[in-house]
Amino acid sequence: MRLSAETLIPASVQAPGYDRAAQTAGIVHIGIGAFHRAHQAVYTDDAMAAGERDWGIIGVSLRSGDVASQLNPQDGLYTVSARSAVGTGLRLIGAVQKVLVAADDPQAVIDAIAAPTTHIVSFTVTEKGYLRTADGSLDLAAAKGPSSLYRFVGAALAARHAAGLSGLTLLSCDNLANNGAVLRRLMREYLASDHPDLVDWFDAQCRCPATMIDRIVPATTDADRAAIESALGVRDEGVVVTEGFSQWVIENDFAGPLPRWENVGAELVADVAPYETAKLRMLNGAHSALAYIGLGKGHDYVHQAIADPAIRAVIERLMRDEAAPTIDAAPGQDLSAYADALLARFANPALHHRLIQIAMDGSQKIPQRWLETLAWHQKRGARCGSLEAAIAAWIAFLRSDRPIDDPLADRLRAAAAGPYAIERIFGEGGLVASDWRPA
Ligand code: CS2
């Protein structure tokens, strides 16, 4: 039997603590992958359990119908399996009401965003989903394509404007430096091209807060789904597996109402930058280094790579000696304690986090994870042995016979194969834009 609003679940599994059927959707989330379901949807579920109302989430997949076919037959319900060294906690999340597939029904997506009850549109579309060119501006040709977030949001903003409705908060929850400002810039570039009459209204009525989002969410496996099926007694195709830890720091700059996420563990702050920079350069920077160095040494999982003493030493130096000094810490932000906590999270043996999952889309991730740190030290005449080892491991990965999952895969592979690989990738006018110049 399949999980749904009608099925009974064991009392040991925490159920939504509010009347789901009585909630209106206040959020449209674009890119409803496992990360959103283990992170923002959980905070929103907690907020509604704590008394907030009408913050249901309408999920959107831009292309694939997979998540819709997992969640819609289940009335949007799914299980979060949080695995720490001390055990597993299971809970059912009720915040997601349904999933729309933009490729199948584009108008339904536009209507959801244009609905008067919608206040927030949030995004986890991955780094490449922002459709940036190497110089950081919008790739307009791609942005006019069928699976571009800009088209849907642009059309819906036009509908809101025409109907005299308020603007929206556009909340980027992707691992980009200055994600809010990046989304604002790109959205404006799109509007200037396709809806020029909306640009002033957008500036006045819409907000794009920056966020730091953090929870490690490995891809769900068939074995995970089978384990949850025996625990629940019903089949859940939408299971997500994650760690116990979760963090969300949000810039307090909204166009309209928001759920009281700050009462359920999120932090609303004036400046997200110190948290975001630390997370990108320390956590994500270490992750990508673990991926390429670890795969090169024959490891499959993060916890295996970090248990390798030689790799661990490289990662500790990367976080403590290379990344941390580049960060202007906020008052009370302890970067050394942060590095300790990250090492413990990476070592979690209950999370089977595949290095190959982290290795994808290197060209999109490496600039904010490694190159900003390298450029900071280069300006001061210093070198970064660990990050340089990580770069060498990425080049070796591109030269290997593994499949490369990256929007620039073919060009990267060609550049890596020949002489001057580092120059062709990172040099002036290279494939990956950077202020760092290889020596
Ligand atoms: C990882 C991230 O896949 C990756 O590139 O580094 O998804 C990481 O697990 C999250 O950002 C943790 O919050």
Coordinates of C-alpha atoms and ligand atoms in Angstrom, one line a residue:
M1 CA 0.0 0.0 0.0
R2 CA 1.2 3.5 -0.8
L3 CA 1.5 6.3 1.8
S4 CA -1.2 8.9 1.6
A5 CA -3.4 11.2 3.8
E6 CA -5.6 8.1 4.4
T7 CA -2.9 5.6 5.6
L8 CA -2.1 5.0 9.2
I9 CA 1.5 5.3 10.3
P10 CA 3.2 4.0 13.4
A11 CA 3.0 6.2 16.5
S12 CA 6.8 6.3 16.6
V13 CA 6.8 8.4 13.4
Q14 CA 6.2 12.1 14.1
A15 CA 3.2 13.3 12.0
P16 CA 2.3 16.8 10.9
G17 CA 1.1 18.8 14.0
Y18 CA -1.6 20.8 12.2
D19 CA -4.7 20.4 10.0
R20 CA -3.1 20.1 6.6
A21 CA -6.4 20.3 4.7
A22 CA -7.2 23.7 6.3
Q23 CA -4.0 25.3 5.0
T24 CA -3.7 27.5 1.9
A25 CA -0.4 27.6 0.0
G26 CA 1.7 30.7 0.7
I27 CA 4.9 29.4 -0.9
V28 CA 5.8 28.2 -4.4
H29 CA 9.1 26.3 -4.4
I30 CA 10.9 25.9 -7.7
G31 CA 13.2 22.9 -7.9
I32 CA 11.6 20.5 -5.4
G33 CA 14.4 18.0 -5.0
A34 CA 15.5 16.1 -1.9
F35 CA 17.4 19.1 -0.4
H36 CA 14.2 21.3 -0.2
R37 CA 12.2 18.4 1.2
A38 CA 14.8 17.9 4.0
H39 CA 15.3 21.5 4.8
Q40 CA 13.0 24.4 4.0
A41 CA 9.9 22.2 4.0
V42 CA 10.8 20.9 7.4
Y43 CA 11.2 24.4 8.9
T44 CA 7.8 25.3 7.3
D45 CA 6.2 22.1 8.7
D46 CA 7.5 23.0 12.1
A47 CA 6.3 26.6 11.8
M48 CA 2.8 25.4 11.0
A49 CA 2.9 22.9 13.9
A50 CA 3.8 25.9 16.1
G51 CA 0.7 27.7 15.0
E52 CA 1.5 29.5 11.7
R53 CA -1.2 29.2 9.1
D54 CA -1.4 29.1 5.4
W55 CA 2.2 28.3 4.5
G56 CA 1.6 25.3 2.5
I57 CA 4.1 24.7 -0.3
I58 CA 3.3 24.1 -4.0
G59 CA 6.4 22.4 -5.4
V60 CA 7.5 22.9 -9.0
S61 CA 9.8 20.7 -11.0
L62 CA 11.0 22.6 -14.1
R63 CA 11.6 19.5 -16.2
S64 CA 11.3 16.1 -14.8
G65 CA 8.0 14.5 -13.6
D66 CA 9.8 12.2 -11.1
V67 CA 9.1 14.1 -7.9
A68 CA 5.5 14.8 -9.0
S69 CA 4.9 11.0 -9.5
Q70 CA 6.5 10.3 -6.1
L71 CA 4.6 12.9 -4.1
N72 CA 1.2 13.6 -5.8
P73 CA -0.2 10.1 -5.3
Q74 CA 0.8 10.5 -1.6
D75 CA -1.1 13.8 -1.2
G76 CA 2.3 15.5 -0.9
L77 CA 3.3 13.5 2.2
Y78 CA 6.8 12.0 2.5
T79 CA 9.2 10.8 5.2
V80 CA 12.4 12.5 6.4
S81 CA 14.8 10.0 7.8
A82 CA 17.4 11.9 9.9
R83 CA 20.4 9.7 10.6
S84 CA 23.0 10.6 13.2
A85 CA 25.6 8.5 15.0
V86 CA 23.1 7.9 17.8
G87 CA 20.2 6.7 15.7
T88 CA 17.5 7.5 13.1
G89 CA 14.5 9.7 13.6
L90 CA 11.5 9.4 11.2
R91 CA 8.9 12.1 10.6
L92 CA 6.2 12.7 8.1
I93 CA 6.3 16.1 6.5
G94 CA 3.0 17.7 5.5
A95 CA 4.0 21.1 4.2
V96 CA 4.1 20.2 0.5
Q97 CA 0.6 20.2 -0.9
K98 CA 1.3 19.1 -4.5
V99 CA 4.0 19.2 -7.2
L100 CA 3.6 20.8 -10.6
V101 CA 5.7 19.9 -13.6
A102 CA 6.4 23.1 -15.5
A103 CA 7.2 21.2 -18.7
D104 CA 3.7 19.6 -18.7
D105 CA 1.6 22.5 -17.5
P106 CA 3.4 25.8 -17.6
Q107 CA 0.3 27.8 -17.0
A108 CA -0.4 26.1 -13.7
V109 CA 3.0 27.2 -12.5
I110 CA 2.4 30.8 -13.5
D111 CA -1.1 30.7 -11.9
A112 CA 0.4 29.4 -8.6
I113 CA 3.0 32.2 -8.4
A114 CA 0.4 34.8 -9.4
A115 CA -2.1 33.6 -6.8
P116 CA -3.0 36.4 -4.3
T117 CA -2.3 33.9 -1.4
T118 CA 1.3 33.4 -2.6
H119 CA 3.9 35.5 -0.8
I120 CA 7.2 33.7 -1.3
V121 CA 8.8 32.0 -4.3
S122 CA 11.8 30.0 -3.2
F123 CA 14.4 28.2 -5.3
T124 CA 16.7 25.2 -5.2
V125 CA 17.6 24.9 -8.9
T126 CA 21.3 24.2 -8.3
E127 CA 24.1 26.5 -9.4
K128 CA 23.6 25.9 -13.1
G129 CA 19.9 26.6 -12.9
Y130 CA 20.6 30.3 -12.6
L131 CA 21.8 30.3 -16.3
R132 CA 24.8 32.6 -15.9
T133 CA 27.5 33.3 -18.4
A134 CA 31.1 33.2 -17.4
D135 CA 31.0 36.9 -16.5
G136 CA 28.0 36.4 -14.2
S137 CA 25.4 38.0 -16.4
L138 CA 22.2 36.2 -17.5
D139 CA 22.5 33.9 -20.5
L140 CA 19.5 35.5 -22.2
A141 CA 19.1 32.8 -24.8
A142 CA 18.9 30.1 -22.2
A143 CA 16.7 32.3 -20.0
K144 CA 14.1 32.4 -22.8
G145 CA 14.1 28.6 -23.0
P146 CA 11.4 26.3 -21.9
S147 CA 12.8 25.3 -18.5
S148 CA 14.0 28.6 -17.3
L149 CA 12.9 29.8 -13.9
Y150 CA 12.9 33.4 -15.2
R151 CA 10.2 32.8 -17.8
F152 CA 7.7 31.5 -15.2
V153 CA 8.5 34.1 -12.6
G154 CA 8.5 36.9 -15.2
A155 CA 5.1 35.8 -16.6
A156 CA 3.7 35.5 -13.1
L157 CA 5.0 38.9 -12.0
A158 CA 3.4 40.4 -15.1
A159 CA 0.1 38.8 -14.1
R160 CA 0.4 40.1 -10.5
H161 CA 1.2 43.6 -11.7
A162 CA -1.7 43.6 -14.1
A163 CA -4.0 42.4 -11.3
G164 CA -2.8 45.1 -8.9
L165 CA -1.4 42.5 -6.5
S166 CA 1.7 42.9 -4.3
G167 CA 5.2 41.9 -5.3
L168 CA 6.9 38.8 -4.0
T169 CA 9.9 37.6 -2.0
L170 CA 12.2 35.6 -4.2
L171 CA 14.2 33.4 -1.9
S172 CA 17.3 31.7 -3.4
C173 CA 18.3 28.6 -1.4
D174 CA 21.2 27.6 -3.6
N175 CA 24.9 27.5 -2.7
L176 CA 26.0 30.6 -4.6
A177 CA 27.9 33.5 -3.1
N178 CA 25.5 36.4 -2.5
N179 CA 22.6 34.2 -3.7
G180 CA 20.0 36.9 -3.1
A181 CA 21.8 39.7 -5.0
V182 CA 22.7 37.3 -7.8
L183 CA 19.0 36.3 -8.3
R184 CA 18.0 39.9 -8.1
R185 CA 20.5 40.9 -10.8
L186 CA 19.6 38.0 -13.1
M187 CA 15.8 38.5 -12.7
R188 CA 16.2 42.2 -13.5
E189 CA 18.2 41.4 -16.6
Y190 CA 15.5 39.0 -17.7
L191 CA 12.7 41.5 -17.0
A192 CA 14.6 44.3 -18.8
S193 CA 14.6 42.1 -21.9
D194 CA 11.1 40.5 -21.8
H195 CA 9.0 42.7 -19.5
P196 CA 10.8 46.1 -19.5
D197 CA 7.7 47.8 -18.1
L198 CA 8.0 45.7 -14.9
V199 CA 11.6 46.6 -13.9
D200 CA 10.6 49.6 -11.7
W201 CA 7.7 47.7 -10.1
F202 CA 10.1 44.8 -9.4
D203 CA 12.6 47.1 -7.7
A204 CA 9.9 48.7 -5.6
Q205 CA 7.8 45.6 -4.8
C206 CA 10.0 42.5 -4.8
R207 CA 12.8 41.4 -2.5
C208 CA 15.5 38.8 -2.9
P209 CA 17.0 38.0 0.6
A210 CA 20.3 36.2 0.8
T211 CA 20.3 32.8 2.6
M212 CA 22.7 30.4 4.0
I213 CA 21.2 26.9 3.8
D214 CA 22.8 23.8 5.3
R215 CA 21.9 20.2 5.6
I216 CA 23.7 17.3 4.0
V217 CA 21.2 15.3 1.9
P218 CA 22.6 12.3 0.0
A219 CA 20.5 11.0 -2.9
T220 CA 17.9 8.5 -1.8
T221 CA 18.6 4.9 -2.7
D222 CA 16.2 1.9 -3.3
A223 CA 17.6 0.4 -0.1
D224 CA 16.5 3.6 1.8
R225 CA 13.0 3.3 0.4
A226 CA 12.9 -0.4 1.3
A227 CA 14.0 0.3 4.9
I228 CA 11.4 3.1 5.3
E229 CA 8.7 0.8 3.9
S230 CA 9.3 -1.8 6.6
A231 CA 9.4 0.9 9.3
L232 CA 6.2 2.6 8.1
G233 CA 4.3 -0.4 6.9
V234 CA 3.4 1.5 3.7
R235 CA 5.4 2.4 0.6
D236 CA 6.8 6.0 0.4
E237 CA 8.4 6.8 -2.9
G238 CA 9.3 10.3 -1.7
V239 CA 11.6 9.4 1.2
V240 CA 14.5 11.7 1.9
V241 CA 17.5 10.8 4.0
T242 CA 19.6 13.4 5.8
E243 CA 21.7 14.1 8.9
G244 CA 20.4 15.4 12.2
F245 CA 22.0 18.8 11.8
S246 CA 20.2 21.6 10.0
Q247 CA 21.0 25.3 9.7
W248 CA 19.3 28.2 7.9
V249 CA 20.3 31.9 8.1
I250 CA 18.1 34.3 6.2
E251 CA 18.6 38.0 5.5
N252 CA 15.7 39.8 7.0
D253 CA 14.5 41.6 3.9
F254 CA 11.1 40.3 2.8
A255 CA 8.5 42.0 0.5
G256 CA 5.6 40.7 2.5
P257 CA 4.7 38.1 5.2
L258 CA 6.8 35.1 6.0
P259 CA 6.3 32.1 8.3
R260 CA 7.9 32.5 11.7
W261 CA 10.8 30.3 10.7
E262 CA 12.9 32.0 13.4
N263 CA 10.8 30.4 16.1
V264 CA 11.7 26.9 14.8
G265 CA 15.4 27.2 14.4
A266 CA 16.1 29.5 11.5
E267 CA 18.0 32.8 12.1
L268 CA 16.9 36.1 10.6
V269 CA 19.9 38.4 10.4
A270 CA 20.8 41.7 8.8
D271 CA 23.9 40.3 7.0
V272 CA 24.1 36.7 5.9
A273 CA 27.6 37.1 4.3
P274 CA 29.8 35.8 7.1
Y275 CA 27.7 32.6 7.5
E276 CA 27.3 32.1 3.7
T277 CA 31.0 32.6 3.0
A278 CA 32.1 30.3 5.8
K279 CA 29.7 27.6 4.6
L280 CA 30.7 27.9 1.0
R281 CA 34.4 28.0 1.5
M282 CA 34.7 25.7 4.5
L283 CA 31.9 23.1 4.2
N284 CA 31.3 23.1 0.4
G285 CA 35.0 23.8 -0.3
A286 CA 36.0 20.8 1.8
H287 CA 33.3 18.7 0.3
S288 CA 34.4 19.3 -3.3
A289 CA 38.0 18.6 -2.3
L290 CA 37.0 15.4 -0.6
A291 CA 35.1 14.4 -3.7
Y292 CA 38.0 14.8 -6.2
I293 CA 40.8 13.7 -3.9
G294 CA 38.8 10.9 -2.4
L295 CA 37.6 9.5 -5.7
G296 CA 41.2 9.7 -7.0
K297 CA 42.3 7.5 -4.0
G298 CA 39.5 4.9 -4.6
H299 CA 37.0 6.0 -1.9
D300 CA 33.2 6.1 -2.6
Y301 CA 31.8 7.9 0.4
V302 CA 32.5 11.1 2.3
H303 CA 32.9 9.3 5.6
Q304 CA 35.5 7.0 4.1
A305 CA 37.5 9.8 2.5
I306 CA 37.6 11.8 5.8
A307 CA 38.8 8.7 7.7
D308 CA 41.8 8.5 5.4
P309 CA 44.5 10.3 7.5
A310 CA 46.3 11.9 4.5
I311 CA 43.1 13.3 3.1
R312 CA 41.9 14.5 6.5
A313 CA 45.1 16.5 6.9
V314 CA 44.6 18.2 3.6
I315 CA 41.0 19.0 4.5
E316 CA 41.9 20.3 7.9
R317 CA 44.4 22.7 6.4
L318 CA 42.0 23.7 3.7
M319 CA 39.4 24.7 6.3
R320 CA 41.5 26.1 9.1
D321 CA 44.5 27.6 7.3
E322 CA 43.2 28.5 3.9
A323 CA 39.5 29.2 4.0
A324 CA 39.0 30.5 7.6
P325 CA 41.4 33.4 7.4
T326 CA 39.5 34.8 4.4
I327 CA 36.2 35.1 6.3
D328 CA 35.2 38.2 8.3
A329 CA 33.5 36.4 11.1
A330 CA 30.3 37.8 12.6
P331 CA 30.4 38.5 16.4
G332 CA 30.1 35.1 18.1
Q333 CA 30.9 33.1 15.0
D334 CA 33.7 30.7 15.9
L335 CA 35.3 29.3 12.8
S336 CA 37.5 26.9 14.6
A337 CA 34.5 25.3 16.3
Y338 CA 32.8 25.3 12.9
A339 CA 35.7 23.3 11.4
D340 CA 35.4 20.8 14.2
A341 CA 31.7 20.4 13.7
L342 CA 32.2 19.9 10.0
L343 CA 34.8 17.2 10.5
A344 CA 32.3 15.4 12.8
R345 CA 29.5 15.8 10.2
F346 CA 31.6 14.4 7.4
A347 CA 32.6 11.4 9.5
N348 CA 28.9 10.4 10.1
P349 CA 29.0 6.7 9.2
A350 CA 25.2 6.5 9.0
L351 CA 25.0 8.9 6.1
H352 CA 26.1 7.2 2.9
H353 CA 27.0 10.4 1.0
R354 CA 28.5 9.5 -2.3
L355 CA 31.6 11.5 -3.4
I356 CA 30.4 11.3 -7.0
Q357 CA 27.2 13.2 -6.1
I358 CA 29.3 16.1 -4.9
A359 CA 31.7 15.8 -7.9
M360 CA 29.0 16.8 -10.4
D361 CA 28.8 20.3 -11.8
G362 CA 32.4 21.2 -10.7
S363 CA 32.6 24.2 -13.1
Q364 CA 29.6 25.7 -11.3
K365 CA 30.7 25.0 -7.8
I366 CA 34.5 25.6 -7.7
P367 CA 34.5 29.4 -8.2
Q368 CA 32.7 30.1 -4.9
R369 CA 34.1 27.1 -3.1
W370 CA 37.8 27.3 -3.9
L371 CA 38.7 30.2 -6.2
E372 CA 37.7 33.1 -4.0
T373 CA 39.9 31.7 -1.2
L374 CA 42.8 31.2 -3.7
A375 CA 42.4 34.7 -5.0
W376 CA 42.3 36.2 -1.5
H377 CA 45.6 34.5 -0.6
Q378 CA 47.2 35.3 -4.0
K379 CA 46.5 39.0 -3.4
R380 CA 48.6 38.7 -0.3
G381 CA 51.3 36.8 -2.0
A382 CA 50.5 33.4 -0.4
R383 CA 49.9 30.0 -1.8
C384 CA 47.3 27.4 -0.7
G385 CA 48.7 23.9 -0.8
S386 CA 45.5 22.1 0.0
L387 CA 43.4 23.9 -2.6
E388 CA 46.1 23.5 -5.2
A389 CA 46.0 19.7 -4.5
A390 CA 42.2 19.9 -4.9
I391 CA 42.6 21.6 -8.2
A392 CA 45.1 19.0 -9.4
A393 CA 42.6 16.3 -8.3
W394 CA 39.8 17.9 -10.3
I395 CA 42.0 18.0 -13.4
A396 CA 42.9 14.3 -12.8
F397 CA 39.1 13.6 -12.4
L398 CA 38.4 15.3 -15.8
R399 CA 41.2 13.3 -17.4
S400 CA 39.9 10.0 -16.0
D401 CA 37.5 7.7 -17.8
R402 CA 34.7 8.5 -15.4
P403 CA 31.5 10.0 -16.8
I404 CA 31.5 13.8 -16.2
D405 CA 28.2 15.4 -15.2
D406 CA 28.7 19.1 -15.8
P407 CA 27.2 21.6 -18.2
L408 CA 30.7 22.2 -19.5
A409 CA 31.7 18.5 -19.6
D410 CA 32.9 18.3 -23.2
R411 CA 34.9 21.6 -23.1
L412 CA 36.4 20.7 -19.7
R413 CA 37.5 17.3 -20.8
A414 CA 39.1 18.7 -24.0
A415 CA 40.9 21.4 -22.0
A416 CA 42.0 19.0 -19.3
A417 CA 43.4 16.5 -21.8
G418 CA 45.9 18.8 -23.5
P419 CA 48.9 20.8 -22.3
Y420 CA 48.3 24.0 -20.2
A421 CA 45.1 22.5 -18.8
I422 CA 45.1 24.8 -15.7
E423 CA 45.6 27.8 -17.9
R424 CA 42.9 26.9 -20.3
I425 CA 40.4 26.3 -17.5
F426 CA 41.3 29.1 -15.1
G427 CA 43.4 31.5 -17.0
E428 CA 42.3 34.8 -18.6
G429 CA 39.2 34.1 -20.7
G430 CA 39.3 30.4 -19.5
L431 CA 36.3 28.1 -19.0
V432 CA 35.8 29.0 -15.4
A433 CA 35.7 32.7 -14.5
S434 CA 38.0 33.6 -11.6
D435 CA 40.1 36.3 -10.0
W436 CA 42.7 33.7 -9.2
R437 CA 45.5 33.3 -11.8
P438 CA 47.3 30.0 -11.7
A439 CA 51.1 30.5 -11.1
Ligands
CS2_1 C1 27.5 19.3 -1.5 C2 26.3 20.1 -1.0 O1 26.7 18.2 -3.4 C3 27.4 19.1 -3.0 O2 28.0 19.8 -3.8 O3 28.6 20.0 -1.2 O4 25.1 19.6 -1.5 C4 26.2 20.0 0.6 O5 26.0 18.7 1.0 C5 25.2 21.0 1.1 O6 25.4 22.2 0.6 C6 25.2 20.9 2.6 O7 24.4 21.9 3.1

